Every structure is written in structure tokens, then in C-alpha cells.
Amino acid sequence: MRALVTAVVYFGTFLSIGYVAKRLLDRWMARHGEHLNEVQAQGRKGGGRRDDRFLLGFWYRDR
């Protein structure tokens, strides 16, 4: 039972911090007139070319 409480506290804290960070980032981006699609487009190489890369243990393909 103690392990379950520890896991809930650990993961609950992690998820809470992530949720708050996402809300703050969304608010900041909306205030500055930026959208995630625009930011991602700026980072792409060669204008919209699809790119395969290895991300967090999985192959990721840009859309």
C-alpha cells in the first residue's frame, strides 16, 4: 500500500507540473500571436520536406 501511495504522489506531482507548464506555455504563445504550427514550420529544413528521425526510442516522421 505504501508503494501505491508513493507512486500516486510521484506521478501526480509530475502530471500536475506538466499540466501547469502546458497551460502557461499556451497562454504565453497566445499572447504573443504564435501558433505551434508556425513554430514547427520555422524549424523544418528545406521548406516542408518530410524528415525521419529517431526520437525517444522510436522512429518519428514529420508530417
PDB file of C-alpha atoms in Angstrom:
ATOM      1  CA  MET A   1       0.000   0.000   0.000  1.00  0.00           C
ATOM      2  CA  ARG A   2       2.850   2.359   0.768  1.00  0.00           C
ATOM      3  CA  ALA A   3       4.304   1.800  -2.712  1.00  0.00           C
ATOM      4  CA  LEU A   4       0.966   2.746  -4.275  1.00  0.00           C
ATOM      5  CA  VAL A   5       0.799   5.988  -2.278  1.00  0.00           C
ATOM      6  CA  THR A   6       4.385   6.808  -3.242  1.00  0.00           C
ATOM      7  CA  ALA A   7       3.623   6.162  -6.922  1.00  0.00           C
ATOM      8  CA  VAL A   8       0.488   8.329  -6.801  1.00  0.00           C
ATOM      9  CA  VAL A   9       2.376  11.195  -5.152  1.00  0.00           C
ATOM     10  CA  TYR A  10       5.290  10.901  -7.585  1.00  0.00           C
ATOM     11  CA  PHE A  11       3.268  10.624 -10.789  1.00  0.00           C
ATOM     12  CA  GLY A  12       0.588  13.032  -9.589  1.00  0.00           C
ATOM     13  CA  THR A  13       3.208  15.699  -8.966  1.00  0.00           C
ATOM     14  CA  PHE A  14       4.818  15.023 -12.342  1.00  0.00           C
ATOM     15  CA  LEU A  15       1.483  15.285 -14.183  1.00  0.00           C
ATOM     16  CA  SER A  16       0.463  18.416 -12.261  1.00  0.00           C
ATOM     17  CA  ILE A  17       3.690  20.226 -13.114  1.00  0.00           C
ATOM     18  CA  GLY A  18       3.330  19.196 -16.761  1.00  0.00           C
ATOM     19  CA  TYR A  19      -0.260  20.427 -16.915  1.00  0.00           C
ATOM     20  CA  VAL A  20       0.599  23.797 -15.372  1.00  0.00           C
ATOM     21  CA  ALA A  21       3.596  24.214 -17.691  1.00  0.00           C
ATOM     22  CA  LYS A  22       1.429  23.455 -20.735  1.00  0.00           C
ATOM     23  CA  ARG A  23      -1.206  25.998 -19.676  1.00  0.00           C
ATOM     24  CA  LEU A  24       1.436  28.682 -19.077  1.00  0.00           C
ATOM     25  CA  LEU A  25       3.091  27.974 -22.424  1.00  0.00           C
ATOM     26  CA  ASP A  26      -0.257  28.070 -24.259  1.00  0.00           C
ATOM     27  CA  ARG A  27      -1.116  31.394 -22.617  1.00  0.00           C
ATOM     28  CA  TRP A  28       2.290  32.857 -23.467  1.00  0.00           C
ATOM     29  CA  MET A  29       2.093  31.714 -27.102  1.00  0.00           C
ATOM     30  CA  ALA A  30      -1.436  33.097 -27.487  1.00  0.00           C
ATOM     31  CA  ARG A  31      -0.382  36.445 -26.030  1.00  0.00           C
ATOM     32  CA  HIS A  32       2.498  36.724 -28.485  1.00  0.00           C
ATOM     33  CA  GLY A  33       0.474  35.621 -31.517  1.00  0.00           C
ATOM     34  CA  GLU A  34       2.396  32.413 -32.135  1.00  0.00           C
ATOM     35  CA  HIS A  35       0.926  29.030 -33.006  1.00  0.00           C
ATOM     36  CA  LEU A  36       2.654  25.682 -32.699  1.00  0.00           C
ATOM     37  CA  ASN A  37       2.334  25.002 -36.446  1.00  0.00           C
ATOM     38  CA  GLU A  38       4.156  28.240 -37.249  1.00  0.00           C
ATOM     39  CA  VAL A  39       6.970  27.477 -34.838  1.00  0.00           C
ATOM     40  CA  GLN A  40       7.377  23.947 -36.218  1.00  0.00           C
ATOM     41  CA  ALA A  41       7.395  25.254 -39.798  1.00  0.00           C
ATOM     42  CA  GLN A  42      10.259  27.590 -38.932  1.00  0.00           C
ATOM     43  CA  GLY A  43      12.343  24.681 -37.705  1.00  0.00           C
ATOM     44  CA  ARG A  44      11.888  22.473 -40.771  1.00  0.00           C
ATOM     45  CA  LYS A  45      14.731  22.069 -43.210  1.00  0.00           C
ATOM     46  CA  GLY A  46      14.227  22.806 -46.890  1.00  0.00           C
ATOM     47  CA  GLY A  47      10.629  24.019 -46.676  1.00  0.00           C
ATOM     48  CA  GLY A  48       8.188  21.243 -45.851  1.00  0.00           C
ATOM     49  CA  ARG A  49      10.370  18.269 -46.678  1.00  0.00           C
ATOM     50  CA  ARG A  50       9.494  15.173 -44.652  1.00  0.00           C
ATOM     51  CA  ASP A  51      12.162  14.058 -42.284  1.00  0.00           C
ATOM     52  CA  ASP A  52      12.604  10.768 -40.417  1.00  0.00           C
ATOM     53  CA  ARG A  53      14.433  10.854 -37.130  1.00  0.00           C
ATOM     54  CA  PHE A  54      14.923   8.792 -34.016  1.00  0.00           C
ATOM     55  CA  LEU A  55      13.055  10.368 -31.088  1.00  0.00           C
ATOM     56  CA  LEU A  56      12.836   8.873 -27.587  1.00  0.00           C
ATOM     57  CA  GLY A  57      13.441   5.332 -28.781  1.00  0.00           C
ATOM     58  CA  PHE A  58      11.029   5.444 -31.726  1.00  0.00           C
ATOM     59  CA  TRP A  59      11.273   6.491 -35.351  1.00  0.00           C
ATOM     60  CA  TYR A  60       9.378   9.723 -35.850  1.00  0.00           C
ATOM     61  CA  ARG A  61       8.208  11.037 -39.211  1.00  0.00           C
ATOM     62  CA  ASP A  62       7.416  14.730 -39.713  1.00  0.00           C
ATOM     63  CA  ARG A  63       4.067  15.420 -41.286  1.00  0.00           C
TER      64      ARG A  63
END
